CSV table of C-alpha atoms and ligand atoms in Angstrom, one decimal:
chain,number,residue,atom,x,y,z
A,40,UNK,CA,0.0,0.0,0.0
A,41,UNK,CA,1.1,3.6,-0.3
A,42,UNK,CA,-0.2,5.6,2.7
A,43,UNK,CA,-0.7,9.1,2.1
A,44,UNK,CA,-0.6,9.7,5.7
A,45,UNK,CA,3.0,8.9,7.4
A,46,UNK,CA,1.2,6.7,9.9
A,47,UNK,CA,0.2,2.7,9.0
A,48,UNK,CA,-2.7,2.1,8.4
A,49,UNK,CA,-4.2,-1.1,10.7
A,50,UNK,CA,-6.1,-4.1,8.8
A,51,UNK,CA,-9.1,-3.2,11.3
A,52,UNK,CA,-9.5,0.3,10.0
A,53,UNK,CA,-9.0,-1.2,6.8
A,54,UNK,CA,-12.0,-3.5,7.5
A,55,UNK,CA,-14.0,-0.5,9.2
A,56,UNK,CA,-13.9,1.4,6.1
A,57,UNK,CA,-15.5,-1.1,3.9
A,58,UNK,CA,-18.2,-1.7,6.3
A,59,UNK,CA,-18.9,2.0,6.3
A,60,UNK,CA,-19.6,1.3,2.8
A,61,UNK,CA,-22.4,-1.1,3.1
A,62,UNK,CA,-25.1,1.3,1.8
A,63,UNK,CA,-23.2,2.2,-1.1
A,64,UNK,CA,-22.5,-1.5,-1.6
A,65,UNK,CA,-26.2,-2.5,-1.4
A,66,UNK,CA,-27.1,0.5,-3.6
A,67,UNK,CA,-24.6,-0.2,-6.2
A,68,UNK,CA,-25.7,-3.6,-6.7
A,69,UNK,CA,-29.2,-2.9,-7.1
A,70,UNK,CA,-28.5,-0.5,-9.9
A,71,UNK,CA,-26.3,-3.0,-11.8
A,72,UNK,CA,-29.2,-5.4,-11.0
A,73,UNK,CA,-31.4,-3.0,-12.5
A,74,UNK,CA,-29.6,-4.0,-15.9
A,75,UNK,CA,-30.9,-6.7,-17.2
A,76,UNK,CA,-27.6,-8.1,-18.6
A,77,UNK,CA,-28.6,-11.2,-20.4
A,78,UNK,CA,-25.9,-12.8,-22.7
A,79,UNK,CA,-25.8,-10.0,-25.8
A,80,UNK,CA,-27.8,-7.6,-23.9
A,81,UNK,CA,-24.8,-6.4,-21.4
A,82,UNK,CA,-24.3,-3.1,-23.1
A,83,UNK,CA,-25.7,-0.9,-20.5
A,84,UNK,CA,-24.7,-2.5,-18.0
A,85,UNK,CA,-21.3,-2.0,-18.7
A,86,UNK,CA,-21.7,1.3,-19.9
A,87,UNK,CA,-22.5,1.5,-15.6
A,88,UNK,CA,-19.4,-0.2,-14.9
A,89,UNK,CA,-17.4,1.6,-17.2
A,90,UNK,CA,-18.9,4.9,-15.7
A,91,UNK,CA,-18.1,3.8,-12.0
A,92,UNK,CA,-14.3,2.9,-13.1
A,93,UNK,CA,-13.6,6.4,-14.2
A,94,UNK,CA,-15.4,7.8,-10.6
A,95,UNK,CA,-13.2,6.1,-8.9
A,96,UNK,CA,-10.4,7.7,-11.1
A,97,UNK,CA,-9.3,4.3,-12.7
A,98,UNK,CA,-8.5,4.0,-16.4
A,99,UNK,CA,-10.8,2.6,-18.4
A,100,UNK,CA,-10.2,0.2,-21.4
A,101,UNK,CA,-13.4,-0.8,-23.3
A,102,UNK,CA,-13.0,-3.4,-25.8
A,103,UNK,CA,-15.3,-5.7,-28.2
A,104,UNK,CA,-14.0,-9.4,-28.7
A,105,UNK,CA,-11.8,-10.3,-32.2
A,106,UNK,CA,-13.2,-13.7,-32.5
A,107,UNK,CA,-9.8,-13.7,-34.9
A,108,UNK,CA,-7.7,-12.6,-32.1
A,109,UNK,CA,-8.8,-15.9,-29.8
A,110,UNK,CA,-9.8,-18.1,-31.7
A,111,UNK,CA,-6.4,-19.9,-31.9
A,112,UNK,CA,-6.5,-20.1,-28.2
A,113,UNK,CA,-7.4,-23.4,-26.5
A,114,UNK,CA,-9.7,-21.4,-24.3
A,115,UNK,CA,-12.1,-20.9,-27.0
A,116,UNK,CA,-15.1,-21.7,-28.0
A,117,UNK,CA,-17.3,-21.0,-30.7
A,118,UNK,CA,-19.0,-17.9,-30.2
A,119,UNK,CA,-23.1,-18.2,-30.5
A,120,UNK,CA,-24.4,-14.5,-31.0
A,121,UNK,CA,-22.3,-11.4,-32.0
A,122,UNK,CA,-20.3,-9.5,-29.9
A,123,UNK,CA,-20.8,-6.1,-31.4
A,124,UNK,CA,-21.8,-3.8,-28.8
A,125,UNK,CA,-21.1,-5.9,-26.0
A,126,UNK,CA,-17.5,-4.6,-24.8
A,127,UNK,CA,-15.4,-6.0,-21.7
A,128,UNK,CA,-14.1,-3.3,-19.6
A,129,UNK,CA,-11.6,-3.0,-17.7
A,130,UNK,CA,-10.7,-0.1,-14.9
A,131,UNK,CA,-6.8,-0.2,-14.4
A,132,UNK,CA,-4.7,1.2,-11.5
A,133,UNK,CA,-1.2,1.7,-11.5
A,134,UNK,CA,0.8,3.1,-8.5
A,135,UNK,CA,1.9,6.7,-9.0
A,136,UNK,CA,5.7,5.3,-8.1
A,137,UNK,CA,7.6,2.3,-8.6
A,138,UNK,CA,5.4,-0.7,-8.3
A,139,UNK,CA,6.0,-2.9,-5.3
A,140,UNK,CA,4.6,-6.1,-4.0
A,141,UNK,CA,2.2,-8.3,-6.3
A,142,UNK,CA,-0.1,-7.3,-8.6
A,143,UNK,CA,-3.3,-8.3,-9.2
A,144,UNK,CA,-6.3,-9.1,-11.8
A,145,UNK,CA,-9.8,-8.8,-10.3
A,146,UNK,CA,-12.3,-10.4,-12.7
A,147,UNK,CA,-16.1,-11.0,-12.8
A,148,UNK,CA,-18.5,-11.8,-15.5
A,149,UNK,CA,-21.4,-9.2,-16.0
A,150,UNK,CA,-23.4,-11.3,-17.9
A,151,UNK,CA,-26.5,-13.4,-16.4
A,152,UNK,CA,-28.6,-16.7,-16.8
A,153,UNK,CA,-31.9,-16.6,-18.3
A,154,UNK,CA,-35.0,-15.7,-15.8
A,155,UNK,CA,-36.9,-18.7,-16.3
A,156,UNK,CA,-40.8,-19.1,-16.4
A,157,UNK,CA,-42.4,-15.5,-14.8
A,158,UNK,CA,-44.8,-17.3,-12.5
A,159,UNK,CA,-42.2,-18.7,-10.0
A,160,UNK,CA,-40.8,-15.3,-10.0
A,161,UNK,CA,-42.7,-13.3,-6.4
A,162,UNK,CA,-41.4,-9.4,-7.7
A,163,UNK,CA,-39.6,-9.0,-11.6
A,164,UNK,CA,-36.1,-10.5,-12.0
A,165,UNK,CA,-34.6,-7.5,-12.6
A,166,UNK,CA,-36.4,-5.3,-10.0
A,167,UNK,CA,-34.6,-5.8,-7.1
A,168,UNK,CA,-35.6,-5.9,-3.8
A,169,UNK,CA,-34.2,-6.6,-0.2
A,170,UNK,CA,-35.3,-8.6,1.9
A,171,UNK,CA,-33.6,-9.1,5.5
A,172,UNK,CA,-30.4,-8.9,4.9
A,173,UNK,CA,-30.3,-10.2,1.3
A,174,UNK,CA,-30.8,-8.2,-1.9
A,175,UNK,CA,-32.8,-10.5,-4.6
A,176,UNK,CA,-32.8,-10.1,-8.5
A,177,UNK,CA,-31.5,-12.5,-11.7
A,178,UNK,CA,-27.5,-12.0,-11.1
A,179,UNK,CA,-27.5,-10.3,-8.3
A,180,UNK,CA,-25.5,-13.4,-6.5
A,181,UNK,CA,-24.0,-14.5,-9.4
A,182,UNK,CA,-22.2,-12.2,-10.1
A,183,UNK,CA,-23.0,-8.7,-9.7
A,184,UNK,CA,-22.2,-8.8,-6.2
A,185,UNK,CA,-18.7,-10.4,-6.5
A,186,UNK,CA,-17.8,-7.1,-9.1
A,187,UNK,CA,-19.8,-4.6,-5.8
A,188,UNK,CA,-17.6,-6.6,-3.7
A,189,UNK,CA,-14.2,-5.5,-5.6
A,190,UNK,CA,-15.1,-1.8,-6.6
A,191,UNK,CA,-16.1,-1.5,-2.6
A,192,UNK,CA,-12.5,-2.5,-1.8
A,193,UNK,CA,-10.7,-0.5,-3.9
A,194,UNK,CA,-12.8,2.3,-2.6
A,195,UNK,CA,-12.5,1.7,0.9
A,196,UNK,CA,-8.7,1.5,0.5
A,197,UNK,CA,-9.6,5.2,-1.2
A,198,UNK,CA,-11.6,6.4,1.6
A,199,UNK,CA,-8.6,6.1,3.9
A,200,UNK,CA,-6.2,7.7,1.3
A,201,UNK,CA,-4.7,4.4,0.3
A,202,UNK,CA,-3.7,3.2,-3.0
A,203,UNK,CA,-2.2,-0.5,-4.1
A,204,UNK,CA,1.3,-0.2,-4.8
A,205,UNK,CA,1.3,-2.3,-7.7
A,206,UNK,CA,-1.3,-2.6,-10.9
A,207,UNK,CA,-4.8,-3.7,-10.4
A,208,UNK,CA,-6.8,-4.5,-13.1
A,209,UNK,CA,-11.0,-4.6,-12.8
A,210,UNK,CA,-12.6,-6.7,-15.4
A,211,UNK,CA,-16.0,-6.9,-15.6
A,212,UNK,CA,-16.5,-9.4,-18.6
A,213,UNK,CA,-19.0,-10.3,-20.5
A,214,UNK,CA,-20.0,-14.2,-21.7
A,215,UNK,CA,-18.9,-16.0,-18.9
A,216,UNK,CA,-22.3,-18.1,-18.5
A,217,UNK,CA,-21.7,-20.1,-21.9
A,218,UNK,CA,-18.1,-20.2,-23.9
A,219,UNK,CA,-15.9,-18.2,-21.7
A,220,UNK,CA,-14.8,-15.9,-24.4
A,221,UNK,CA,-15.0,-12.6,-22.1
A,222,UNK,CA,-12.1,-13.6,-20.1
A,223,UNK,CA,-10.5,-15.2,-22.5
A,224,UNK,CA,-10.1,-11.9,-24.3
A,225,UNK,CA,-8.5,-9.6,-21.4
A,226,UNK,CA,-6.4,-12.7,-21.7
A,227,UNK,CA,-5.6,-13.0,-24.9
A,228,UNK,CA,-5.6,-8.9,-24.5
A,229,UNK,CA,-2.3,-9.5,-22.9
A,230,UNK,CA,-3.0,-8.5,-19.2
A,231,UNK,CA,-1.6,-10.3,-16.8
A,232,UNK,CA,-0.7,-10.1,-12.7
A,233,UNK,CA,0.8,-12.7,-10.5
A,234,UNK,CA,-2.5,-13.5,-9.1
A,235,UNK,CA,-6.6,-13.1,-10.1
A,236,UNK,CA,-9.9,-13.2,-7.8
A,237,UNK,CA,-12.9,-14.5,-9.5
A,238,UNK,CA,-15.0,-13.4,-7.1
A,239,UNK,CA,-17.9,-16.3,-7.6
A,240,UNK,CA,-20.2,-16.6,-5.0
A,241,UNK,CA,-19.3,-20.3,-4.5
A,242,UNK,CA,-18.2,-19.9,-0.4
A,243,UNK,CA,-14.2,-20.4,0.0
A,244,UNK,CA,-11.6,-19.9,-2.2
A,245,UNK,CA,-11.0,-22.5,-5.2
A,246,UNK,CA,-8.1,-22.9,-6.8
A,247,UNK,CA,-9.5,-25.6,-9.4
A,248,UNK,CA,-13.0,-25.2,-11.3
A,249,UNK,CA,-14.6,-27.3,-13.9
A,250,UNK,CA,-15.7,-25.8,-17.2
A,251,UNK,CA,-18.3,-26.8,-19.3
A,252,UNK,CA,-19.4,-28.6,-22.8
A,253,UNK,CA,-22.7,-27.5,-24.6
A,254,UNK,CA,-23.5,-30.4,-26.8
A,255,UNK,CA,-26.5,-29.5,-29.5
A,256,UNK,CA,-28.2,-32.5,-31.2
A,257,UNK,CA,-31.0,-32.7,-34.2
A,258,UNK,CA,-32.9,-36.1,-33.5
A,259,UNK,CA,-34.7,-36.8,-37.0
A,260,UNK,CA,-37.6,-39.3,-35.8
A,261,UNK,CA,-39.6,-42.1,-38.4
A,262,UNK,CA,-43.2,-40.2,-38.5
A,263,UNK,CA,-46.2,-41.8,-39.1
A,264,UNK,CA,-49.8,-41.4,-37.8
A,265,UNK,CA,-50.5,-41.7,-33.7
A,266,UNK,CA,-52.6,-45.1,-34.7
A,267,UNK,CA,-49.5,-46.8,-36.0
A,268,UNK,CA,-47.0,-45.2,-33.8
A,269,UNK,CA,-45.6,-48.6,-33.2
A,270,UNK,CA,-44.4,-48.4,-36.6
A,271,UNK,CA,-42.7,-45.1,-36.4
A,272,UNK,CA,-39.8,-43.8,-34.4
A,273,UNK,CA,-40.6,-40.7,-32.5
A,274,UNK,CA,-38.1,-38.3,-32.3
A,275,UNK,CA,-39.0,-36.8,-29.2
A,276,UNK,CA,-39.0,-40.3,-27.7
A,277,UNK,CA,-35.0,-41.2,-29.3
A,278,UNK,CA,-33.7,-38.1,-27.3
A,279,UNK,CA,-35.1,-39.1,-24.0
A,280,UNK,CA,-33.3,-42.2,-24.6
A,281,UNK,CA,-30.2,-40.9,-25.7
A,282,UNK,CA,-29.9,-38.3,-22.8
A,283,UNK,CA,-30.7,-41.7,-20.8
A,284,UNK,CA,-27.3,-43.2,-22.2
A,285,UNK,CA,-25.5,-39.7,-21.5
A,286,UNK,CA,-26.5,-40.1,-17.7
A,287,UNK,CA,-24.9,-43.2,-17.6
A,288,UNK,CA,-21.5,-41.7,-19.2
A,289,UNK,CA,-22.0,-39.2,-16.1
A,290,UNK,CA,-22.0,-41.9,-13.7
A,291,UNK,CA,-18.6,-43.0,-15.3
A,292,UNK,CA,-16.9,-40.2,-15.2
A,293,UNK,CA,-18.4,-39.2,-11.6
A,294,UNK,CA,-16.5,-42.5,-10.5
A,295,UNK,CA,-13.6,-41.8,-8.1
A,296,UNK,CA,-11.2,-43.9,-10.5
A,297,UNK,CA,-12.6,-41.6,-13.1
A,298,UNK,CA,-12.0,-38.0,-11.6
A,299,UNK,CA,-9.3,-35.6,-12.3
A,300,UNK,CA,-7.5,-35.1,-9.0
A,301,UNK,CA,-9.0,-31.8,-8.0
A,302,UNK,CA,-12.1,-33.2,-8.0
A,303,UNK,CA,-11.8,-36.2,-5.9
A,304,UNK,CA,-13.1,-34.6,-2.7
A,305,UNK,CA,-16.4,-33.4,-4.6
A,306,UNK,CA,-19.4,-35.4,-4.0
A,307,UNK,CA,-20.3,-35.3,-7.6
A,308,UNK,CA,-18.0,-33.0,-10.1
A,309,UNK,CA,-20.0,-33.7,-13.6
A,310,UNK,CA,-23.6,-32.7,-14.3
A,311,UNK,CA,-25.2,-33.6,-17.4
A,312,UNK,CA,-28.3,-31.2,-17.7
A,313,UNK,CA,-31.0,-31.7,-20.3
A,314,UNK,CA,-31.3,-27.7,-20.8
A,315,UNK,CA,-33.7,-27.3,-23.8
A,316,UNK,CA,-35.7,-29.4,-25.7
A,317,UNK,CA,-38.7,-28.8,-28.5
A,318,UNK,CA,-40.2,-31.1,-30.5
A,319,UNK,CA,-43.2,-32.7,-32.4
A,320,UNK,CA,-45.6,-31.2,-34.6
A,321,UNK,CA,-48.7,-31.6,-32.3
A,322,UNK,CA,-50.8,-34.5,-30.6
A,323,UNK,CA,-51.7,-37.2,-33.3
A,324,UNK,CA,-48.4,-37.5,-35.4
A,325,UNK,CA,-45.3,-39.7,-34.3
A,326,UNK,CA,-42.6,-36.7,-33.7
A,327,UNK,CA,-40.4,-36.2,-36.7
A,328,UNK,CA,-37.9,-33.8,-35.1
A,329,UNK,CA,-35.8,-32.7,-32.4
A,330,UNK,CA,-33.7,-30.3,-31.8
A,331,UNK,CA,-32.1,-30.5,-28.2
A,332,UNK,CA,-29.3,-28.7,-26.0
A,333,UNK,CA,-27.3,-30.7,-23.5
A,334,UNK,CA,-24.7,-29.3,-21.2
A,335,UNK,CA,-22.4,-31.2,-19.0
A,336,UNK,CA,-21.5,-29.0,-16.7
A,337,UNK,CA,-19.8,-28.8,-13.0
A,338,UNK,CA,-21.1,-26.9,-9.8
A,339,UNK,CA,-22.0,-23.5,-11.1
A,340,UNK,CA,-20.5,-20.4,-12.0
B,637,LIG,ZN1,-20.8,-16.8,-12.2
């Protein structure tokens, strides 16, 4: 740190000053909840986070994805809407002096799930609302309140005229949810630090996380009329069954003998989720299509 004041400054008065900032924690995160961030629609919210970098006196780099620029990269993975419009930022601090000590990459995704079906929803998903001492909107766990969490310290550290003495690099990213590709690019964008925080509300730190594989399949089915279906082959009916065989491939790989060695403590690492499926033309026909998305994913992120 580089103390503008003579004195040291204690770890406790540290701590004090972010909890001085709970308010503007709480209020910062409802705003960014208030943008609903969806994968291609994170524009405006990090328009917000770009703002809030450059309040805080950071530099602020804004850039939109080269899917030529990383797509040699064994990180990638094929993109599935544009990225026009949908910059990462970045908020950068470097020391006024020499830097000293480590430096450090911050970096959370900005982007969110879908909201699901409205009626299990009690108030709109991005409408947030507090209640005890929890704040409740789509993202505003995952991960809004990871990226509150690091503008908060870098501001507290602010508050008692602190600075770190080596870089510190904010990224708020977008695409985390599917291929990755956000991080990929401050990567790929050259910055590094001798550590980064993902700030994921997962409880604990991690060293170790699993990623994940979407796997899209078009089952063509036999049609023929409901009265002869035992003729036909319904399409709707061969994806059940092969997403049956897939659940047994994720029993094999959930087998201790079968797990990379990070994993071995987790009660069970691989997930294979039957996300989306659509199918059949209506009651009285043997299906002839069906398009279905499978993921096989690990604990989430
Ligand atoms: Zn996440």
């Amino acid at each position: 740190m580089q103390a503008t004041a003579e004195t040291q400054t204690s770890e406790a008065a540290i701590v004090a000053a972010a909890q001085a900032l709970r308010q503007d924690a709480v209020r910062m995160l409802g705003e960014l909840v208030a943008h609903p961030s969806l994968m291609s629609e994170e524009r405006s919210a990090q328009a917000y986070m770009a703002d809030t970098f450059a309040a805080l006196g950071l530099q602020v780099h804004e850039f939109q994805i080269d899917e030529d620029r990383i797509r040699a990269h064994p990180g990638y993975s094929p993109s599935i809407v544009s990225y026009e419009g949908r910059p990462n930022v970045v908020g950068i601090h470097k020391p006024d002096g020499p830097s000293r000590g480590k430096s450090l990459i911050f970096n959370g995704h900005i982007d969110v799930v879908p909201t699901g079906a409205p009626a299990l929803w009690t108030h709109p998903p991005f409408d947030p609302f507090i209640e005890g001492d929890r704040l409740h909107g789509r993202g505003a766990c995952d991960m809004k309140a990871g990226i509150v969490a690091y503008t908060m310290a870098f501001k507290a550290l602010q508050s008692l005229g602190l600075a770190p003495a080596s870089p510190v690099y904010f990224q708020s990213v977008v695409e985390e949810e599917c291929t990755g590709n956000g991080a990929l690019a401050c990567l790929v964008e050259d910055y590094r630090a001798d550590a980064a925080i993902i700030p994921e509300p997962l409880g604990g730190i991690m060293t170790c996380q699993l990623g994940v594989i979407w796997l899209a399949i078009e089952v063509l089915g036999k049609p023929v009329h409901a009265s002869v279906a035992q003729t036909g082959v319904g399409a709707i009916d061969f994806s059940l069954y092969l997403f049956a065989e897939l659940k047994k491939l994720e029993a094999r790989w959930n087998e201790p003998s079968a797990r990379y060695r990070c994993f071995a403590h987790h009660a069970h690492p691989v997930n294979f989720n039957l996300g989306k499926i659509q199918g059949g033309e209506w009651a009285s026909s043997v299906p002839s299509a069906c398009p279905a998305t499978f993921a096989s994913a690990s604990i989430p992120t």
